[in-house]
PDB file of N, CA and C in Angstrom:
ATOM      1  N   UNK A   1     110.327  97.780 165.218  1.00 50.00           N
ATOM      2  CA  UNK A   1     110.672  97.296 163.928  1.00 50.00           C
ATOM      3  C   UNK A   1     112.067  97.737 163.543  1.00 50.00           C
ATOM      4  N   UNK A   2     112.575  97.059 162.582  1.00 55.00           N
ATOM      5  CA  UNK A   2     113.909  97.356 162.077  1.00 55.00           C
ATOM      6  C   UNK A   2     113.779  98.369 160.948  1.00 55.00           C
ATOM      7  N   UNK A   3     114.470  99.480 161.085  1.00 62.00           N
ATOM      8  CA  UNK A   3     114.436 100.502 160.044  1.00 62.00           C
ATOM      9  C   UNK A   3     115.706 100.395 159.215  1.00 62.00           C
ATOM     10  N   UNK A   4     115.530 100.285 157.911  1.00 67.00           N
ATOM     11  CA  UNK A   4     116.691 100.266 157.034  1.00 67.00           C
ATOM     12  C   UNK A   4     116.854 101.652 156.458  1.00 67.00           C
ATOM     13  N   UNK A   5     118.021 102.199 156.605  1.00 71.00           N
ATOM     14  CA  UNK A   5     118.284 103.553 156.129  1.00 71.00           C
ATOM     15  C   UNK A   5     119.001 103.480 154.791  1.00 71.00           C
ATOM     16  N   UNK A   6     118.510 104.253 153.879  1.00 73.00           N
ATOM     17  CA  UNK A   6     119.138 104.352 152.575  1.00 73.00           C
ATOM     18  C   UNK A   6     120.519 104.976 152.770  1.00 73.00           C
ATOM     19  N   UNK A   7     121.595 104.356 152.291  1.00 77.00           N
ATOM     20  CA  UNK A   7     122.938 104.855 152.609  1.00 77.00           C
ATOM     21  C   UNK A   7     123.228 106.252 152.046  1.00 77.00           C
ATOM     22  N   UNK A   8     122.594 106.621 150.956  1.00 80.00           N
ATOM     23  CA  UNK A   8     122.872 107.934 150.353  1.00 80.00           C
ATOM     24  C   UNK A   8     121.689 108.884 150.523  1.00 80.00           C
ATOM     25  N   UNK A   9     120.944 108.735 151.592  1.00 85.00           N
ATOM     26  CA  UNK A   9     119.725 109.499 151.782  1.00 85.00           C
ATOM     27  C   UNK A   9     119.991 110.999 151.873  1.00 85.00           C
ATOM     28  N   UNK A  10     120.965 111.415 152.654  1.00 87.00           N
ATOM     29  CA  UNK A  10     121.236 112.848 152.814  1.00 87.00           C
ATOM     30  C   UNK A  10     121.802 113.480 151.537  1.00 87.00           C
ATOM     31  N   UNK A  11     122.749 112.847 150.844  1.00 89.00           N
ATOM     32  CA  UNK A  11     123.232 113.464 149.593  1.00 89.00           C
ATOM     33  C   UNK A  11     122.139 113.554 148.521  1.00 89.00           C
ATOM     34  N   UNK A  12     121.291 112.523 148.428  1.00 90.00           N
ATOM     35  CA  UNK A  12     120.213 112.554 147.443  1.00 90.00           C
ATOM     36  C   UNK A  12     119.226 113.655 147.796  1.00 90.00           C
ATOM     37  N   UNK A  13     118.890 113.801 149.064  1.00 90.00           N
ATOM     38  CA  UNK A  13     117.976 114.856 149.492  1.00 90.00           C
ATOM     39  C   UNK A  13     118.570 116.227 149.199  1.00 90.00           C
ATOM     40  N   UNK A  14     119.856 116.401 149.415  1.00 93.00           N
ATOM     41  CA  UNK A  14     120.516 117.676 149.133  1.00 93.00           C
ATOM     42  C   UNK A  14     120.519 117.977 147.635  1.00 93.00           C
ATOM     43  N   UNK A  15     120.763 116.959 146.808  1.00 94.00           N
ATOM     44  CA  UNK A  15     120.747 117.149 145.353  1.00 94.00           C
ATOM     45  C   UNK A  15     119.336 117.510 144.872  1.00 94.00           C
ATOM     46  N   UNK A  16     118.320 116.830 145.388  1.00 95.00           N
ATOM     47  CA  UNK A  16     116.951 117.144 144.997  1.00 95.00           C
ATOM     48  C   UNK A  16     116.543 118.543 145.447  1.00 95.00           C
ATOM     49  N   UNK A  17     117.004 118.952 146.614  1.00 95.00           N
ATOM     50  CA  UNK A  17     116.732 120.308 147.085  1.00 95.00           C
ATOM     51  C   UNK A  17     117.379 121.329 146.154  1.00 95.00           C
ATOM     52  N   UNK A  18     118.612 121.057 145.733  1.00 95.00           N
ATOM     53  CA  UNK A  18     119.308 121.973 144.810  1.00 95.00           C
ATOM     54  C   UNK A  18     118.603 122.038 143.457  1.00 95.00           C
ATOM     55  N   UNK A  19     118.122 120.912 142.968  1.00 96.00           N
ATOM     56  CA  UNK A  19     117.381 120.899 141.705  1.00 96.00           C
ATOM     57  C   UNK A  19     116.104 121.716 141.845  1.00 96.00           C
ATOM     58  N   UNK A  20     115.391 121.559 142.944  1.00 95.00           N
ATOM     59  CA  UNK A  20     114.181 122.331 143.186  1.00 95.00           C
ATOM     60  C   UNK A  20     114.464 123.816 143.283  1.00 95.00           C
ATOM     61  N   UNK A  21     115.526 124.177 143.946  1.00 94.00           N
ATOM     62  CA  UNK A  21     115.922 125.582 144.057  1.00 94.00           C
ATOM     63  C   UNK A  21     116.282 126.156 142.697  1.00 94.00           C
ATOM     64  N   UNK A  22     116.987 125.377 141.888  1.00 94.00           N
ATOM     65  CA  UNK A  22     117.343 125.814 140.540  1.00 94.00           C
ATOM     66  C   UNK A  22     116.101 126.040 139.680  1.00 94.00           C
ATOM     67  N   UNK A  23     115.153 125.105 139.747  1.00 92.00           N
ATOM     68  CA  UNK A  23     113.922 125.242 138.965  1.00 92.00           C
ATOM     69  C   UNK A  23     113.102 126.440 139.428  1.00 92.00           C
ATOM     70  N   UNK A  24     113.089 126.712 140.730  1.00 90.00           N
ATOM     71  CA  UNK A  24     112.363 127.876 141.240  1.00 90.00           C
ATOM     72  C   UNK A  24     113.000 129.164 140.732  1.00 90.00           C
ATOM     73  N   UNK A  25     114.329 129.234 140.719  1.00 89.00           N
ATOM     74  CA  UNK A  25     115.023 130.419 140.186  1.00 89.00           C
ATOM     75  C   UNK A  25     114.775 130.568 138.690  1.00 89.00           C
ATOM     76  N   UNK A  26     114.785 129.456 137.973  1.00 88.00           N
ATOM     77  CA  UNK A  26     114.542 129.485 136.538  1.00 88.00           C
ATOM     78  C   UNK A  26     113.129 129.976 136.234  1.00 88.00           C
ATOM     79  N   UNK A  27     112.160 129.518 136.992  1.00 86.00           N
ATOM     80  CA  UNK A  27     110.779 129.948 136.804  1.00 86.00           C
ATOM     81  C   UNK A  27     110.621 131.426 137.144  1.00 86.00           C
ATOM     82  N   UNK A  28     111.304 131.867 138.187  1.00 84.00           N
ATOM     83  CA  UNK A  28     111.231 133.280 138.560  1.00 84.00           C
ATOM     84  C   UNK A  28     111.819 134.186 137.495  1.00 84.00           C
ATOM     85  N   UNK A  29     112.900 133.755 136.879  1.00 83.00           N
ATOM     86  CA  UNK A  29     113.523 134.586 135.845  1.00 83.00           C
ATOM     87  C   UNK A  29     112.741 134.538 134.532  1.00 83.00           C
ATOM     88  N   UNK A  30     111.990 133.473 134.325  1.00 86.00           N
ATOM     89  CA  UNK A  30     111.220 133.335 133.088  1.00 86.00           C
ATOM     90  C   UNK A  30     109.819 133.923 133.217  1.00 86.00           C
ATOM     91  N   UNK A  31     109.486 134.477 134.375  1.00 86.00           N
ATOM     92  CA  UNK A  31     108.139 135.001 134.596  1.00 86.00           C
ATOM     93  C   UNK A  31     107.796 136.111 133.599  1.00 86.00           C
ATOM     94  N   UNK A  32     108.728 137.016 133.341  1.00 86.00           N
ATOM     95  CA  UNK A  32     108.479 138.100 132.380  1.00 86.00           C
ATOM     96  C   UNK A  32     108.256 137.549 130.973  1.00 86.00           C
ATOM     97  N   UNK A  33     109.055 136.557 130.603  1.00 88.00           N
ATOM     98  CA  UNK A  33     108.892 135.946 129.279  1.00 88.00           C
ATOM     99  C   UNK A  33     107.546 135.238 129.154  1.00 88.00           C
ATOM    100  N   UNK A  34     107.104 134.593 130.222  1.00 87.00           N
ATOM    101  CA  UNK A  34     105.814 133.900 130.199  1.00 87.00           C
ATOM    102  C   UNK A  34     104.676 134.906 130.070  1.00 87.00           C
ATOM    103  N   UNK A  35     104.768 136.028 130.774  1.00 90.00           N
ATOM    104  CA  UNK A  35     103.729 137.056 130.675  1.00 90.00           C
ATOM    105  C   UNK A  35     103.698 137.667 129.274  1.00 90.00           C
ATOM    106  N   UNK A  36     104.862 137.918 128.692  1.00 93.00           N
ATOM    107  CA  UNK A  36     104.929 138.469 127.335  1.00 93.00           C
ATOM    108  C   UNK A  36     104.325 137.490 126.325  1.00 93.00           C
ATOM    109  N   UNK A  37     104.652 136.219 126.457  1.00 93.00           N
ATOM    110  CA  UNK A  37     104.110 135.206 125.549  1.00 93.00           C
ATOM    111  C   UNK A  37     102.596 135.103 125.700  1.00 93.00           C
ATOM    112  N   UNK A  38     102.112 135.190 126.920  1.00 94.00           N
ATOM    113  CA  UNK A  38     100.676 135.129 127.159  1.00 94.00           C
ATOM    114  C   UNK A  38      99.963 136.311 126.513  1.00 94.00           C
ATOM    115  N   UNK A  39     100.527 137.492 126.616  1.00 96.00           N
ATOM    116  CA  UNK A  39      99.932 138.671 125.978  1.00 96.00           C
ATOM    117  C   UNK A  39      99.934 138.537 124.460  1.00 96.00           C
ATOM    118  N   UNK A  40     101.015 138.013 123.898  1.00 95.00           N
ATOM    119  CA  UNK A  40     101.084 137.812 122.442  1.00 95.00           C
ATOM    120  C   UNK A  40     100.020 136.822 121.975  1.00 95.00           C
ATOM    121  N   UNK A  41      99.820 135.763 122.726  1.00 95.00           N
ATOM    122  CA  UNK A  41      98.804 134.777 122.360  1.00 95.00           C
ATOM    123  C   UNK A  41      97.418 135.398 122.421  1.00 95.00           C
ATOM    124  N   UNK A  42      97.150 136.188 123.457  1.00 96.00           N
ATOM    125  CA  UNK A  42      95.840 136.841 123.578  1.00 96.00           C
ATOM    126  C   UNK A  42      95.601 137.814 122.424  1.00 96.00           C
ATOM    127  N   UNK A  43      96.612 138.589 122.064  1.00 94.00           N
ATOM    128  CA  UNK A  43      96.458 139.523 120.935  1.00 94.00           C
ATOM    129  C   UNK A  43      96.268 138.776 119.617  1.00 94.00           C
ATOM    130  N   UNK A  44      96.976 137.689 119.445  1.00 91.00           N
ATOM    131  CA  UNK A  44      96.810 136.878 118.237  1.00 91.00           C
ATOM    132  C   UNK A  44      95.407 136.304 118.135  1.00 91.00           C
ATOM    133  N   UNK A  45      94.860 135.838 119.254  1.00 89.00           N
ATOM    134  CA  UNK A  45      93.490 135.305 119.250  1.00 89.00           C
ATOM    135  C   UNK A  45      92.484 136.397 118.913  1.00 89.00           C
ATOM    136  N   UNK A  46      92.681 137.595 119.458  1.00 91.00           N
ATOM    137  CA  UNK A  46      91.782 138.704 119.131  1.00 91.00           C
ATOM    138  C   UNK A  46      91.848 139.031 117.646  1.00 91.00           C
ATOM    139  N   UNK A  47      93.041 139.024 117.084  1.00 88.00           N
ATOM    140  CA  UNK A  47      93.217 139.322 115.664  1.00 88.00           C
ATOM    141  C   UNK A  47      92.511 138.285 114.797  1.00 88.00           C
ATOM    142  N   UNK A  48      92.680 137.017 115.135  1.00 82.00           N
ATOM    143  CA  UNK A  48      92.052 135.950 114.344  1.00 82.00           C
ATOM    144  C   UNK A  48      90.532 136.035 114.432  1.00 82.00           C
ATOM    145  N   UNK A  49      90.010 136.317 115.602  1.00 84.00           N
ATOM    146  CA  UNK A  49      88.561 136.381 115.770  1.00 84.00           C
ATOM    147  C   UNK A  49      87.953 137.605 115.098  1.00 84.00           C
ATOM    148  N   UNK A  50      88.744 138.652 114.857  1.00 88.00           N
ATOM    149  CA  UNK A  50      88.232 139.843 114.194  1.00 88.00           C
ATOM    150  C   UNK A  50      88.207 139.698 112.680  1.00 88.00           C
ATOM    151  N   UNK A  51      88.914 138.725 112.137  1.00 85.00           N
ATOM    152  CA  UNK A  51      88.955 138.532 110.686  1.00 85.00           C
ATOM    153  C   UNK A  51      88.177 137.265 110.335  1.00 85.00           C
ATOM    154  N   UNK A  52      87.016 137.421 109.706  1.00 81.00           N
ATOM    155  CA  UNK A  52      86.177 136.246 109.400  1.00 81.00           C
ATOM    156  C   UNK A  52      86.868 135.221 108.508  1.00 81.00           C
ATOM    157  N   UNK A  53      87.716 135.693 107.597  1.00 81.00           N
ATOM    158  CA  UNK A  53      88.389 134.749 106.698  1.00 81.00           C
ATOM    159  C   UNK A  53      89.290 133.798 107.491  1.00 81.00           C
ATOM    160  N   UNK A  54      89.945 134.305 108.512  1.00 79.00           N
ATOM    161  CA  UNK A  54      90.815 133.450 109.329  1.00 79.00           C
ATOM    162  C   UNK A  54      90.008 132.523 110.231  1.00 79.00           C
ATOM    163  N   UNK A  55      88.790 132.917 110.539  1.00 78.00           N
ATOM    164  CA  UNK A  55      87.941 132.075 111.370  1.00 78.00           C
ATOM    165  C   UNK A  55      87.358 130.927 110.560  1.00 78.00           C
ATOM    166  N   UNK A  56      86.992 131.179 109.317  1.00 86.00           N
ATOM    167  CA  UNK A  56      86.327 130.183 108.479  1.00 86.00           C
ATOM    168  C   UNK A  56      87.323 129.276 107.745  1.00 86.00           C
ATOM    169  N   UNK A  57      88.531 129.744 107.541  1.00 86.00           N
ATOM    170  CA  UNK A  57      89.517 128.983 106.754  1.00 86.00           C
ATOM    171  C   UNK A  57      89.730 127.561 107.246  1.00 86.00           C
ATOM    172  N   UNK A  58      89.903 127.309 108.551  1.00 86.00           N
ATOM    173  CA  UNK A  58      90.094 125.913 108.978  1.00 86.00           C
ATOM    174  C   UNK A  58      88.909 125.010 108.634  1.00 86.00           C
ATOM    175  N   UNK A  59      87.699 125.559 108.697  1.00 89.00           N
ATOM    176  CA  UNK A  59      86.525 124.747 108.340  1.00 89.00           C
ATOM    177  C   UNK A  59      86.527 124.399 106.856  1.00 89.00           C
ATOM    178  N   UNK A  60      86.830 125.370 106.018  1.00 92.00           N
ATOM    179  CA  UNK A  60      86.879 125.132 104.572  1.00 92.00           C
ATOM    180  C   UNK A  60      87.989 124.136 104.240  1.00 92.00           C
ATOM    181  N   UNK A  61      89.141 124.323 104.863  1.00 93.00           N
ATOM    182  CA  UNK A  61      90.266 123.422 104.613  1.00 93.00           C
ATOM    183  C   UNK A  61      89.928 121.993 105.030  1.00 93.00           C
ATOM    184  N   UNK A  62      89.312 121.835 106.187  1.00 94.00           N
ATOM    185  CA  UNK A  62      88.927 120.492 106.643  1.00 94.00           C
ATOM    186  C   UNK A  62      87.916 119.866 105.696  1.00 94.00           C
ATOM    187  N   UNK A  63      86.953 120.660 105.227  1.00 95.00           N
ATOM    188  CA  UNK A  63      85.959 120.144 104.291  1.00 95.00           C
ATOM    189  C   UNK A  63      86.623 119.680 102.996  1.00 95.00           C
ATOM    190  N   UNK A  64      87.532 120.498 102.447  1.00 96.00           N
ATOM    191  CA  UNK A  64      88.201 120.124 101.195  1.00 96.00           C
ATOM    192  C   UNK A  64      89.077 118.889 101.378  1.00 96.00           C
ATOM    193  N   UNK A  65      89.775 118.792 102.516  1.00 96.00           N
ATOM    194  CA  UNK A  65      90.585 117.604 102.772  1.00 96.00           C
ATOM    195  C   UNK A  65      89.706 116.358 102.857  1.00 96.00           C
ATOM    196  N   UNK A  66      88.541 116.491 103.458  1.00 96.00           N
ATOM    197  CA  UNK A  66      87.624 115.356 103.566  1.00 96.00           C
ATOM    198  C   UNK A  66      87.114 114.938 102.190  1.00 96.00           C
ATOM    199  N   UNK A  67      86.783 115.901 101.352  1.00 96.00           N
ATOM    200  CA  UNK A  67      86.298 115.592  99.995  1.00 96.00           C
ATOM    201  C   UNK A  67      87.386 114.889  99.188  1.00 96.00           C
ATOM    202  N   UNK A  68      88.611 115.395  99.249  1.00 96.00           N
ATOM    203  CA  UNK A  68      89.712 114.779  98.500  1.00 96.00           C
ATOM    204  C   UNK A  68      89.983 113.365  99.017  1.00 96.00           C
ATOM    205  N   UNK A  69      89.982 113.189 100.339  1.00 96.00           N
ATOM    206  CA  UNK A  69      90.224 111.862 100.906  1.00 96.00           C
ATOM    207  C   UNK A  69      89.118 110.888 100.500  1.00 96.00           C
ATOM    208  N   UNK A  70      87.866 111.329 100.586  1.00 95.00           N
ATOM    209  CA  UNK A  70      86.749 110.448 100.243  1.00 95.00           C
ATOM    210  C   UNK A  70      86.780 110.069  98.772  1.00 95.00           C
ATOM    211  N   UNK A  71      87.035 111.042  97.888  1.00 94.00           N
ATOM    212  CA  UNK A  71      87.061 110.721  96.464  1.00 94.00           C
ATOM    213  C   UNK A  71      88.253 109.833  96.113  1.00 94.00           C
ATOM    214  N   UNK A  72      89.388 110.052  96.739  1.00 94.00           N
ATOM    215  CA  UNK A  72      90.553 109.197  96.494  1.00 94.00           C
ATOM    216  C   UNK A  72      90.301 107.783  96.996  1.00 94.00           C
ATOM    217  N   UNK A  73      89.697 107.678  98.169  1.00 92.00           N
ATOM    218  CA  UNK A  73      89.381 106.350  98.709  1.00 92.00           C
ATOM    219  C   UNK A  73      88.385 105.628  97.814  1.00 92.00           C
ATOM    220  N   UNK A  74      87.403 106.341  97.318  1.00 91.00           N
ATOM    221  CA  UNK A  74      86.408 105.748  96.426  1.00 91.00           C
ATOM    222  C   UNK A  74      87.076 105.265  95.134  1.00 91.00           C
ATOM    223  N   UNK A  75      87.994 106.074  94.580  1.00 89.00           N
ATOM    224  CA  UNK A  75      88.676 105.691  93.345  1.00 89.00           C
ATOM    225  C   UNK A  75      89.540 104.455  93.556  1.00 89.00           C
ATOM    226  N   UNK A  76      90.255 104.388  94.670  1.00 88.00           N
ATOM    227  CA  UNK A  76      91.090 103.219  94.951  1.00 88.00           C
ATOM    228  C   UNK A  76      90.214 101.988  95.159  1.00 88.00           C
ATOM    229  N   UNK A  77      89.124 102.146  95.894  1.00 87.00           N
ATOM    230  CA  UNK A  77      88.214 101.030  96.120  1.00 87.00           C
ATOM    231  C   UNK A  77      87.601 100.548  94.815  1.00 87.00           C
ATOM    232  N   UNK A  78      87.191 101.464  93.973  1.00 85.00           N
ATOM    233  CA  UNK A  78      86.620 101.113  92.674  1.00 85.00           C
ATOM    234  C   UNK A  78      87.656 100.409  91.807  1.00 85.00           C
ATOM    235  N   UNK A  79      88.876 100.872  91.840  1.00 82.00           N
ATOM    236  CA  UNK A  79      89.947 100.271  91.041  1.00 82.00           C
ATOM    237  C   UNK A  79      90.261  98.857  91.512  1.00 82.00           C
ATOM    238  N   UNK A  80      90.282  98.633  92.812  1.00 80.00           N
ATOM    239  CA  UNK A  80      90.629  97.309  93.316  1.00 80.00           C
ATOM    240  C   UNK A  80      89.487  96.320  93.162  1.00 80.00           C
ATOM    241  N   UNK A  81      88.241  96.776  93.173  1.00 76.00           N
ATOM    242  CA  UNK A  81      87.126  95.830  93.034  1.00 76.00           C
ATOM    243  C   UNK A  81      86.811  95.509  91.590  1.00 76.00           C
ATOM    244  N   UNK A  82      87.183  96.359  90.660  1.00 68.00           N
ATOM    245  CA  UNK A  82      86.854  96.142  89.243  1.00 68.00           C
ATOM    246  C   UNK A  82      88.037  95.634  88.429  1.00 68.00           C
ATOM    247  N   UNK A  83      89.194  95.486  89.009  1.00 57.00           N
ATOM    248  CA  UNK A  83      90.387  95.176  88.223  1.00 57.00           C
ATOM    249  C   UNK A  83      90.358  93.763  87.638  1.00 57.00           C
ATOM    250  N   UNK A  84      89.731  92.783  88.293  1.00 53.00           N
ATOM    251  CA  UNK A  84      89.750  91.424  87.775  1.00 53.00           C
ATOM    252  C   UNK A  84      88.696  91.184  86.691  1.00 53.00           C
ATOM    253  N   UNK A  85      87.829  92.114  86.381  1.00 50.00           N
ATOM    254  CA  UNK A  85      86.791  91.949  85.386  1.00 50.00           C
ATOM    255  C   UNK A  85      87.270  92.255  83.973  1.00 50.00           C
ATOM    256  N   UNK A  86      88.441  92.857  83.832  1.00 50.00           N
ATOM    257  CA  UNK A  86      88.893  93.317  82.527  1.00 50.00           C
ATOM    258  C   UNK A  86      90.116  92.553  82.024  1.00 50.00           C
ATOM    259  N   UNK A  87      90.244  91.275  82.383  1.00 50.00           N
ATOM    260  CA  UNK A  87      91.359  90.466  81.902  1.00 50.00           C
ATOM    261  C   UNK A  87      91.041  90.040  80.475  1.00 50.00           C
ATOM    262  N   UNK A  88      91.948  90.320  79.557  1.00 53.00           N
ATOM    263  CA  UNK A  88      91.723  90.023  78.142  1.00 53.00           C
ATOM    264  C   UNK A  88      92.792  89.039  77.677  1.00 53.00           C
ATOM    265  N   UNK A  89      92.374  87.932  77.076  1.00 55.00           N
ATOM    266  CA  UNK A  89      93.313  86.979  76.489  1.00 55.00           C
ATOM    267  C   UNK A  89      94.090  86.213  77.539  1.00 55.00           C
ATOM    268  N   UNK A  90      95.110  85.497  77.037  1.00 55.00           N
ATOM    269  CA  UNK A  90      95.965  84.772  77.958  1.00 55.00           C
ATOM    270  C   UNK A  90      97.374  85.344  77.882  1.00 55.00           C
ATOM    271  N   UNK A  91      98.259  84.745  78.626  1.00 54.00           N
ATOM    272  CA  UNK A  91      99.605  85.291  78.723  1.00 54.00           C
ATOM    273  C   UNK A  91     100.597  84.615  77.782  1.00 54.00           C
ATOM    274  N   UNK A  92     100.150  83.785  76.841  1.00 54.00           N
ATOM    275  CA  UNK A  92     101.075  83.074  75.962  1.00 54.00           C
ATOM    276  C   UNK A  92     101.815  84.022  75.028  1.00 54.00           C
ATOM    277  N   UNK A  93     101.134  85.075  74.578  1.00 56.00           N
ATOM    278  CA  UNK A  93     101.789  85.998  73.659  1.00 56.00           C
ATOM    279  C   UNK A  93     102.644  87.041  74.381  1.00 56.00           C
ATOM    280  N   UNK A  94     102.679  87.007  75.687  1.00 55.00           N
ATOM    281  CA  UNK A  94     103.474  87.964  76.467  1.00 55.00           C
ATOM    282  C   UNK A  94     104.656  87.268  77.136  1.00 55.00           C
ATOM    283  N   UNK A  95     105.347  86.423  76.400  1.00 55.00           N
ATOM    284  CA  UNK A  95     106.443  85.644  76.988  1.00 55.00           C
ATOM    285  C   UNK A  95     107.633  86.520  77.375  1.00 55.00           C
ATOM    286  N   UNK A  96     107.763  87.686  76.730  1.00 55.00           N
ATOM    287  CA  UNK A  96     108.910  88.543  77.043  1.00 55.00           C
ATOM    288  C   UNK A  96     108.641  89.440  78.258  1.00 55.00           C
ATOM    289  N   UNK A  97     107.409  89.485  78.746  1.00 53.00           N
ATOM    290  CA  UNK A  97     107.057  90.346  79.886  1.00 53.00           C
ATOM    291  C   UNK A  97     106.979  89.487  81.139  1.00 53.00           C
ATOM    292  N   UNK A  98     107.457  90.024  82.246  1.00 53.00           N
ATOM    293  CA  UNK A  98     107.384  89.321  83.499  1.00 53.00           C
ATOM    294  C   UNK A  98     105.923  89.103  83.886  1.00 53.00           C
ATOM    295  N   UNK A  99     105.538  87.844  84.100  1.00 50.00           N
ATOM    296  CA  UNK A  99     104.135  87.546  84.370  1.00 50.00           C
ATOM    297  C   UNK A  99     103.658  88.096  85.698  1.00 50.00           C
ATOM    298  N   UNK A 100     104.527  88.328  86.649  1.00 51.00           N
ATOM    299  CA  UNK A 100     104.127  88.881  87.951  1.00 51.00           C
ATOM    300  C   UNK A 100     103.654  90.316  87.802  1.00 51.00           C
ATOM    301  N   UNK A 101     104.167  91.022  86.796  1.00 49.00           N
ATOM    302  CA  UNK A 101     103.750  92.390  86.579  1.00 49.00           C
ATOM    303  C   UNK A 101     102.382  92.445  85.917  1.00 49.00           C
ATOM    304  N   UNK A 102     102.086  91.452  85.053  1.00 45.00           N
ATOM    305  CA  UNK A 102     100.851  91.465  84.283  1.00 45.00           C
ATOM    306  C   UNK A 102      99.671  90.946  85.089  1.00 45.00           C
ATOM    307  N   UNK A 103      99.915  90.067  86.053  1.00 46.00           N
ATOM    308  CA  UNK A 103      98.839  89.471  86.839  1.00 46.00           C
ATOM    309  C   UNK A 103      98.093  90.571  87.584  1.00 46.00           C
ATOM    310  N   UNK A 104      96.766  90.530  87.462  1.00 43.00           N
ATOM    311  CA  UNK A 104      95.936  91.588  88.074  1.00 43.00           C
ATOM    312  C   UNK A 104      95.322  91.076  89.335  1.00 43.00           C
TER     313      UNK A 104
END
């Protein structure tokens, strides 16, 4: 078979090798920082689990957000379904007001 060779195959391979070498050096130098961050996260988790208020707070917050959302949704739904039942009079006496604003 006929093999077609990519004209820049060796330079691209050399560049990719250099990028890989750079990333390996970067990871090696960041190893201490990664271990320190991991220890900080573990200590933070232990602290949160030892304090009941910090453990329960997300549940309470989620519950309150749900109650506020549900009541707001109910109020908006009630307002939009009942708005056309309270039309009083006609618009002849409101000639100075823009009728698009008054239409419910």
